[in-house]
Structure formats: C-alpha cells, structure tokens
Short mmCIF file of N, CA and C in Angstrom, two decimals:
data_model
loop_
_atom_site.label_atom_id
_atom_site.label_comp_id
_atom_site.label_asym_id
_atom_site.label_seq_id
_atom_site.Cartn_x
_atom_site.Cartn_y
_atom_site.Cartn_z
N MET A 255 2.26 -7.36 -15.29
CA MET A 255 1.78 -7.55 -14.06
C MET A 255 1.58 -8.91 -13.54
N LYS A 256 1.87 -9.90 -14.43
CA LYS A 256 1.82 -11.23 -14.08
C LYS A 256 2.88 -11.54 -13.14
N ILE A 257 4.08 -11.00 -13.47
CA ILE A 257 5.31 -11.22 -12.49
C ILE A 257 4.99 -10.77 -11.09
N GLU A 258 4.45 -9.54 -10.96
CA GLU A 258 4.13 -8.94 -9.62
C GLU A 258 3.11 -9.90 -8.92
N GLY A 259 2.10 -10.26 -9.62
CA GLY A 259 1.11 -11.23 -9.06
C GLY A 259 1.72 -12.52 -8.52
N ARG A 260 2.69 -13.12 -9.31
CA ARG A 260 3.36 -14.33 -8.90
C ARG A 260 4.21 -14.16 -7.77
N ILE A 261 4.89 -13.02 -7.67
CA ILE A 261 5.66 -12.53 -6.47
C ILE A 261 4.81 -12.55 -5.20
N PHE A 262 3.66 -11.93 -5.32
CA PHE A 262 2.82 -11.80 -4.12
C PHE A 262 2.23 -13.21 -3.84
N HIS A 263 1.95 -14.08 -4.76
CA HIS A 263 1.41 -15.38 -4.49
C HIS A 263 2.52 -16.22 -3.83
N PHE A 264 3.76 -16.14 -4.33
CA PHE A 264 4.90 -16.80 -3.65
C PHE A 264 5.11 -16.36 -2.25
N VAL A 265 5.06 -15.01 -1.90
CA VAL A 265 5.24 -14.57 -0.52
C VAL A 265 4.06 -14.99 0.30
N ALA A 266 2.86 -14.98 -0.27
CA ALA A 266 1.64 -15.53 0.47
C ALA A 266 1.87 -17.02 0.86
N GLY A 267 2.31 -17.73 -0.10
CA GLY A 267 2.57 -19.18 0.12
C GLY A 267 3.60 -19.40 1.26
N PHE A 268 4.68 -18.62 1.11
CA PHE A 268 5.78 -18.66 2.17
C PHE A 268 5.17 -18.36 3.56
N CYS A 269 4.38 -17.31 3.63
CA CYS A 269 3.73 -16.95 4.91
C CYS A 269 2.92 -17.97 5.41
N PHE A 270 2.14 -18.61 4.67
CA PHE A 270 1.20 -19.70 5.12
C PHE A 270 2.06 -20.89 5.69
N ILE A 271 3.13 -21.33 4.87
CA ILE A 271 4.00 -22.34 5.32
C ILE A 271 4.69 -21.92 6.67
N MET A 272 5.19 -20.76 6.74
CA MET A 272 5.80 -20.29 7.96
C MET A 272 4.80 -20.20 9.15
N THR A 273 3.48 -19.90 8.82
CA THR A 273 2.55 -19.85 9.85
C THR A 273 2.37 -21.31 10.56
N VAL A 274 2.39 -22.30 9.70
CA VAL A 274 2.31 -23.71 10.19
C VAL A 274 3.56 -24.09 10.93
N VAL A 275 4.66 -23.69 10.41
CA VAL A 275 6.03 -24.04 11.04
C VAL A 275 6.11 -23.29 12.38
N TYR A 276 5.64 -22.10 12.34
CA TYR A 276 5.74 -21.26 13.61
C TYR A 276 4.84 -21.80 14.65
N GLY A 277 3.58 -22.21 14.34
CA GLY A 277 2.65 -22.74 15.23
C GLY A 277 3.21 -24.02 15.84
N VAL A 278 3.68 -24.88 14.99
CA VAL A 278 4.29 -26.23 15.51
C VAL A 278 5.48 -26.01 16.39
N CYS A 279 6.44 -25.10 16.03
CA CYS A 279 7.56 -24.77 16.82
C CYS A 279 7.26 -24.24 18.20
N THR A 280 6.28 -23.22 18.17
CA THR A 280 5.96 -22.61 19.48
C THR A 280 5.07 -23.63 20.29
N GLY A 281 4.26 -24.41 19.61
CA GLY A 281 3.55 -25.49 20.42
C GLY A 281 4.47 -26.42 21.12
N LEU A 282 5.54 -26.82 20.36
CA LEU A 282 6.55 -27.81 20.96
C LEU A 282 7.47 -27.27 21.98
N TRP A 283 8.06 -26.12 21.71
CA TRP A 283 9.05 -25.59 22.55
C TRP A 283 8.73 -24.51 23.53
N ALA A 284 7.67 -23.82 23.39
CA ALA A 284 7.29 -22.84 24.27
C ALA A 284 6.58 -23.35 25.45
N THR A 285 6.77 -22.73 26.57
CA THR A 285 6.20 -23.18 27.85
C THR A 285 4.70 -22.97 27.93
N ASP A 286 4.25 -21.92 27.35
CA ASP A 286 2.83 -21.53 27.42
C ASP A 286 1.99 -22.04 26.21
N GLY A 287 2.44 -22.87 25.36
CA GLY A 287 1.75 -23.32 24.21
C GLY A 287 1.97 -22.57 23.06
N ILE A 288 1.04 -22.64 22.11
CA ILE A 288 1.22 -21.87 20.84
C ILE A 288 1.05 -20.44 21.06
N GLU A 289 2.01 -19.56 20.56
CA GLU A 289 1.99 -18.17 20.73
C GLU A 289 1.00 -17.54 19.69
N PRO A 290 -0.13 -16.92 20.11
CA PRO A 290 -1.16 -16.65 19.16
C PRO A 290 -0.90 -15.32 18.32
N VAL A 291 -0.14 -14.37 18.94
CA VAL A 291 0.15 -13.15 18.17
C VAL A 291 0.92 -13.30 16.87
N GLY A 292 1.98 -13.98 16.99
CA GLY A 292 2.87 -14.20 15.78
C GLY A 292 2.08 -15.18 14.70
N LEU A 293 1.35 -16.03 15.19
CA LEU A 293 0.63 -16.95 14.34
C LEU A 293 -0.44 -16.12 13.61
N VAL A 294 -1.19 -15.35 14.30
CA VAL A 294 -2.19 -14.35 13.57
C VAL A 294 -1.60 -13.41 12.65
N ALA A 295 -0.43 -12.89 13.03
CA ALA A 295 0.37 -11.88 12.27
C ALA A 295 0.80 -12.55 11.00
N LEU A 296 1.33 -13.77 11.01
CA LEU A 296 1.77 -14.38 9.80
C LEU A 296 0.64 -14.78 8.97
N LEU A 297 -0.50 -15.25 9.58
CA LEU A 297 -1.65 -15.63 8.86
C LEU A 297 -2.21 -14.44 8.13
N LEU A 298 -2.45 -13.26 8.80
CA LEU A 298 -2.96 -12.04 8.07
C LEU A 298 -2.02 -11.57 7.02
N THR A 299 -0.67 -11.58 7.15
CA THR A 299 0.28 -11.26 6.22
C THR A 299 0.12 -12.07 4.99
N GLY A 300 -0.03 -13.35 5.09
CA GLY A 300 -0.21 -14.21 4.01
C GLY A 300 -1.62 -13.88 3.36
N GLY A 301 -2.64 -13.67 4.07
CA GLY A 301 -3.87 -13.31 3.47
C GLY A 301 -3.81 -11.95 2.72
N LEU A 302 -3.06 -11.02 3.24
CA LEU A 302 -3.01 -9.62 2.50
C LEU A 302 -2.20 -9.87 1.18
N CYS A 303 -1.11 -10.69 1.31
CA CYS A 303 -0.28 -11.03 0.02
C CYS A 303 -1.13 -11.68 -0.97
N LEU A 304 -1.95 -12.57 -0.54
CA LEU A 304 -2.85 -13.35 -1.46
C LEU A 304 -3.90 -12.41 -2.08
N ILE A 305 -4.42 -11.49 -1.31
CA ILE A 305 -5.37 -10.44 -1.84
C ILE A 305 -4.66 -9.62 -2.96
N ALA A 306 -3.57 -9.12 -2.73
CA ALA A 306 -2.79 -8.22 -3.60
C ALA A 306 -2.40 -9.05 -4.86
N GLY A 307 -1.86 -10.26 -4.73
CA GLY A 307 -1.52 -11.05 -5.78
C GLY A 307 -2.69 -11.48 -6.68
N THR A 308 -3.83 -11.75 -6.05
CA THR A 308 -5.01 -12.17 -6.88
C THR A 308 -5.45 -10.95 -7.69
N TYR A 309 -5.43 -9.72 -7.09
CA TYR A 309 -5.83 -8.43 -7.75
C TYR A 309 -4.84 -8.27 -8.94
N LEU A 310 -3.60 -8.36 -8.69
CA LEU A 310 -2.72 -8.17 -9.84
C LEU A 310 -2.81 -9.16 -10.93
N SER A 311 -3.14 -10.43 -10.60
CA SER A 311 -3.41 -11.52 -11.64
C SER A 311 -4.65 -11.09 -12.40
N PHE A 312 -5.72 -10.69 -11.78
CA PHE A 312 -6.88 -10.37 -12.53
C PHE A 312 -6.63 -9.19 -13.42
N VAL A 313 -6.00 -8.16 -12.95
CA VAL A 313 -5.82 -6.98 -13.75
C VAL A 313 -4.83 -7.32 -14.93
N ALA A 314 -3.83 -8.14 -14.71
CA ALA A 314 -2.97 -8.49 -15.79
C ALA A 314 -3.71 -9.19 -16.92
N ARG A 315 -4.91 -9.72 -16.73
CA ARG A 315 -5.51 -10.35 -17.88
C ARG A 315 -6.24 -9.29 -18.68
N ARG A 316 -6.52 -8.07 -18.02
CA ARG A 316 -7.44 -7.05 -18.80
C ARG A 316 -6.57 -6.05 -19.47
N VAL A 317 -5.33 -5.90 -18.97
CA VAL A 317 -4.57 -4.69 -19.59
C VAL A 317 -3.66 -5.35 -20.76
N THR A 318 -3.21 -4.38 -21.48
CA THR A 318 -2.18 -4.83 -22.58
C THR A 318 -0.93 -5.12 -21.97
N LYS A 319 -0.22 -5.93 -22.73
CA LYS A 319 1.18 -6.36 -22.31
C LYS A 319 2.07 -5.10 -22.16
N ARG A 320 2.77 -5.01 -20.98
CA ARG A 320 3.71 -3.95 -20.79
C ARG A 320 5.06 -4.35 -21.27
N PRO A 321 5.96 -3.41 -21.55
CA PRO A 321 7.33 -3.82 -21.91
C PRO A 321 8.00 -4.67 -20.79
N GLU A 322 7.71 -4.48 -19.58
CA GLU A 322 8.28 -5.22 -18.53
C GLU A 322 7.85 -6.71 -18.60
N ASP A 323 6.71 -6.96 -19.23
CA ASP A 323 6.28 -8.23 -19.27
C ASP A 323 6.74 -9.15 -20.55
N ASN A 324 7.30 -8.32 -21.47
CA ASN A 324 7.87 -8.92 -22.73
C ASN A 324 9.30 -9.26 -22.50
N ASP A 325 9.65 -10.62 -22.74
CA ASP A 325 11.07 -11.03 -22.52
C ASP A 325 11.93 -10.41 -23.56
N ASP A 326 11.44 -10.10 -24.83
CA ASP A 326 12.24 -9.62 -25.84
C ASP A 326 12.26 -8.03 -26.07
N ALA A 327 11.80 -7.37 -24.96
CA ALA A 327 11.61 -5.88 -24.97
C ALA A 327 13.02 -5.35 -24.93
N GLU A 328 13.04 -4.10 -25.59
CA GLU A 328 14.25 -3.27 -25.47
C GLU A 328 13.86 -2.16 -24.53
N VAL A 329 14.93 -1.40 -24.01
CA VAL A 329 14.80 -0.34 -23.17
C VAL A 329 14.01 0.84 -23.78
N SER A 330 14.12 0.98 -25.05
CA SER A 330 13.39 2.06 -25.73
C SER A 330 11.87 1.79 -25.84
N ASP A 331 11.46 0.52 -25.57
CA ASP A 331 10.03 0.23 -25.65
C ASP A 331 9.29 0.87 -24.46
N GLY A 332 10.00 1.10 -23.35
CA GLY A 332 9.45 1.68 -22.26
C GLY A 332 9.48 3.19 -22.23
N ALA A 333 10.05 3.87 -23.31
CA ALA A 333 10.17 5.27 -23.33
C ALA A 333 8.85 6.00 -23.54
N GLY A 334 8.82 7.14 -23.18
CA GLY A 334 7.59 7.91 -23.29
C GLY A 334 7.06 8.53 -22.03
N GLU A 335 5.97 9.10 -22.16
CA GLU A 335 5.32 9.78 -20.91
C GLU A 335 4.78 8.64 -19.97
N LEU A 336 5.09 8.91 -18.71
CA LEU A 336 4.72 8.03 -17.64
C LEU A 336 3.50 8.50 -16.86
N GLY A 337 3.22 9.85 -17.06
CA GLY A 337 2.22 10.34 -16.23
C GLY A 337 2.46 11.83 -15.95
N PHE A 338 1.58 12.43 -15.19
CA PHE A 338 1.86 13.85 -14.67
C PHE A 338 2.31 13.79 -13.17
N PHE A 339 3.32 14.44 -12.94
CA PHE A 339 3.81 14.51 -11.61
C PHE A 339 3.92 16.04 -11.21
N SER A 340 3.48 16.42 -10.18
CA SER A 340 3.50 17.85 -9.88
C SER A 340 4.90 18.36 -9.55
N PRO A 341 5.38 19.36 -10.28
CA PRO A 341 6.78 19.83 -10.04
C PRO A 341 7.04 20.47 -8.74
N GLY A 342 6.16 21.16 -8.20
CA GLY A 342 6.40 21.87 -7.01
C GLY A 342 5.24 21.88 -5.98
N SER A 343 4.68 20.78 -5.62
CA SER A 343 3.70 20.56 -4.77
C SER A 343 4.11 20.41 -3.33
N TYR A 344 3.49 21.20 -2.37
CA TYR A 344 3.90 21.14 -0.94
C TYR A 344 2.93 20.21 -0.27
N TRP A 345 1.82 19.74 -0.93
CA TRP A 345 0.86 18.90 -0.19
C TRP A 345 1.35 17.57 0.23
N PRO A 346 2.30 16.87 -0.44
CA PRO A 346 2.93 15.67 0.09
C PRO A 346 3.55 15.92 1.45
N VAL A 347 4.25 16.90 1.56
CA VAL A 347 5.06 17.32 2.80
C VAL A 347 3.99 17.46 3.98
N THR A 348 2.86 18.28 3.69
CA THR A 348 1.80 18.51 4.73
C THR A 348 1.16 17.14 5.08
N LEU A 349 0.99 16.31 4.08
CA LEU A 349 0.35 15.08 4.29
C LEU A 349 1.18 14.14 5.19
N ALA A 350 2.51 14.20 4.93
CA ALA A 350 3.47 13.41 5.74
C ALA A 350 3.47 13.97 7.08
N PHE A 351 3.54 15.23 7.29
CA PHE A 351 3.54 15.81 8.61
C PHE A 351 2.36 15.43 9.38
N ALA A 352 1.17 15.51 8.77
CA ALA A 352 -0.12 15.27 9.47
C ALA A 352 -0.17 13.87 9.88
N ALA A 353 0.32 12.85 9.01
CA ALA A 353 0.24 11.48 9.27
C ALA A 353 1.33 11.15 10.48
N ALA A 354 2.41 11.76 10.37
CA ALA A 354 3.49 11.54 11.49
C ALA A 354 2.88 12.08 12.84
N MET A 355 2.22 13.22 12.69
CA MET A 355 1.69 13.83 14.00
C MET A 355 0.52 12.93 14.52
N GLY A 356 -0.28 12.34 13.59
CA GLY A 356 -1.33 11.46 14.01
C GLY A 356 -0.80 10.26 14.58
N GLY A 357 0.36 9.68 14.03
CA GLY A 357 0.95 8.42 14.62
C GLY A 357 1.52 8.71 16.04
N LEU A 358 2.16 9.83 16.13
CA LEU A 358 2.78 10.18 17.49
C LEU A 358 1.73 10.39 18.43
N ALA A 359 0.57 11.10 17.98
CA ALA A 359 -0.57 11.47 19.02
C ALA A 359 -1.11 10.16 19.44
N MET A 360 -1.25 9.17 18.62
CA MET A 360 -1.96 7.81 18.94
C MET A 360 -0.97 7.13 19.90
N ALA A 361 0.39 7.21 19.59
CA ALA A 361 1.31 6.49 20.51
C ALA A 361 1.24 7.05 21.90
N LEU A 362 1.14 8.45 21.97
CA LEU A 362 1.19 8.96 23.32
C LEU A 362 -0.22 9.12 23.86
N TRP A 363 -1.27 8.93 23.01
CA TRP A 363 -2.67 9.16 23.28
C TRP A 363 -3.09 10.44 23.88
N TYR A 364 -2.68 11.48 23.20
CA TYR A 364 -3.18 12.81 23.46
C TYR A 364 -4.36 13.04 22.64
N THR A 365 -5.52 13.09 23.27
CA THR A 365 -6.77 13.10 22.55
C THR A 365 -6.82 14.46 21.73
N TRP A 366 -6.47 15.60 22.20
CA TRP A 366 -6.57 16.72 21.56
C TRP A 366 -5.65 16.82 20.26
N THR A 367 -4.47 16.22 20.46
CA THR A 367 -3.63 16.08 19.25
C THR A 367 -4.13 15.11 18.20
N ILE A 368 -4.73 14.11 18.70
CA ILE A 368 -5.36 13.16 17.73
C ILE A 368 -6.34 13.83 16.88
N VAL A 369 -7.26 14.70 17.51
CA VAL A 369 -8.24 15.43 16.75
C VAL A 369 -7.60 16.48 15.74
N LEU A 370 -6.59 17.13 16.26
CA LEU A 370 -5.93 18.08 15.41
C LEU A 370 -5.27 17.38 14.25
N ALA A 371 -4.70 16.25 14.48
CA ALA A 371 -3.99 15.61 13.42
C ALA A 371 -5.02 15.07 12.45
N ALA A 372 -6.16 14.60 12.93
CA ALA A 372 -7.18 14.07 11.96
C ALA A 372 -7.71 15.28 11.15
N VAL A 373 -7.92 16.48 11.72
CA VAL A 373 -8.29 17.60 10.87
C VAL A 373 -7.29 18.00 9.87
N LEU A 374 -5.95 18.01 10.28
CA LEU A 374 -4.87 18.33 9.43
C LEU A 374 -4.70 17.26 8.26
N LEU A 375 -4.95 15.99 8.64
CA LEU A 375 -4.94 15.00 7.67
C LEU A 375 -5.98 15.18 6.69
N LEU A 376 -7.20 15.53 6.99
CA LEU A 376 -8.25 15.71 6.09
C LEU A 376 -8.01 16.89 5.25
N ILE A 377 -7.46 17.99 5.77
CA ILE A 377 -7.20 19.10 4.95
C ILE A 377 -6.10 18.77 3.91
N SER A 378 -5.11 18.07 4.36
CA SER A 378 -3.96 17.82 3.51
C SER A 378 -4.47 16.85 2.35
N VAL A 379 -5.26 15.85 2.69
CA VAL A 379 -5.69 14.95 1.60
C VAL A 379 -6.58 15.71 0.72
N GLY A 380 -7.43 16.59 1.13
CA GLY A 380 -8.23 17.27 0.22
C GLY A 380 -7.47 18.27 -0.67
N GLY A 381 -6.46 18.91 -0.06
CA GLY A 381 -5.52 19.81 -0.90
C GLY A 381 -4.76 19.08 -1.93
N PHE A 382 -4.27 17.88 -1.57
CA PHE A 382 -3.51 17.03 -2.41
C PHE A 382 -4.28 16.45 -3.55
N VAL A 383 -5.69 16.13 -3.24
CA VAL A 383 -6.45 15.55 -4.36
C VAL A 383 -6.95 16.66 -5.27
N PHE A 384 -7.36 17.72 -4.69
CA PHE A 384 -7.89 18.79 -5.48
C PHE A 384 -6.97 19.88 -5.88
N GLU A 385 -5.62 19.69 -5.94
CA GLU A 385 -4.65 20.67 -6.18
C GLU A 385 -4.77 21.25 -7.59
N TYR A 386 -5.19 20.44 -8.59
CA TYR A 386 -5.26 20.86 -9.90
C TYR A 386 -6.69 20.83 -10.46
N TYR A 387 -7.63 20.79 -9.51
CA TYR A 387 -9.00 20.82 -9.94
C TYR A 387 -9.39 22.32 -10.22
N LEU A 388 -9.96 22.43 -11.46
CA LEU A 388 -10.51 23.73 -11.93
C LEU A 388 -12.03 23.58 -12.12
N ARG A 389 -12.70 24.61 -11.63
CA ARG A 389 -14.13 24.67 -11.74
C ARG A 389 -14.52 24.79 -13.22
N PRO A 390 -15.61 24.22 -13.54
CA PRO A 390 -16.08 24.34 -14.93
C PRO A 390 -16.47 25.76 -15.16
N ASN A 391 -16.21 26.29 -16.35
CA ASN A 391 -16.62 27.65 -16.73
C ASN A 391 -18.08 27.90 -16.73
N LYS A 392 -18.46 29.02 -16.21
CA LYS A 392 -19.89 29.24 -16.02
C LYS A 392 -20.21 29.95 -17.26
N GLU A 393 -21.32 29.64 -17.88
CA GLU A 393 -21.88 30.27 -19.15
C GLU A 393 -22.58 31.56 -18.98
#
C-alpha cells in the first residue's frame, strides 16, 4: 500500500503545481482575470488525492506486507483466496440502474423521478448489503 500512497501523493503534488500554473496563466492571458472554476477544481482534486494518499500511507504502516509490496515476491506468493464474491447477485445491476436513474433525474430535474430514484437506490443498497444476512437462530 506504500506504492499506492506514493502515487496519490505524486498526483496531489502535480495537481497543486498545476493549480499555481493554471492560476498564473489565466491571470496573465485571460481577459477576465483568473478563472476561478478551474482553479478550485484543481485545488480540490489535489486535496482529495492528498486525503487518499495519506490514508493509504497510514494503513500501510498497520497492515502486514503484501506480495505486491515485496520486490522479491513470486507470482505464487499472491495465490489463495481473495474474498467472497457473489456468483449470481442481481443487486449490483439494480444499484447501477437506480444510480443512473437518479443522475438522469437530477440532470433533467424531474422531482418525482428524483424521489423515485432515491427510494430505488435505498432499496438496492439495502438489498445489496443484506443479501447474505441470516437472522440468528431463535432458541
């Protein structure tokens, strides 16, 4: 995870440098002065990358070394179980549909569709999260 943290820190530094360059260039060559939207967008992008990189750097200190972090690792070092992935779940499809419907509804600003998409999104997230939840056995 150290590598991922470094990549995010590099991108954050690049975004901050480009923020300064963008501000100077638009201040010198634009007729209306410094363009604020692009400046803020670059600044916030750099900030978000810095947050992600800092998180990954802190987590990298606490977890054991992964095969990806070892320079002398073999392909077989990463073999084994990676986790549980649902083989036949339809909830990701419903979640994607609800999110797309919500985005389209907000773009067109149909209030009734926004409400419908929000309800569908909540149902889809609930179904996705609790798909394999089993109630405890009653004694």
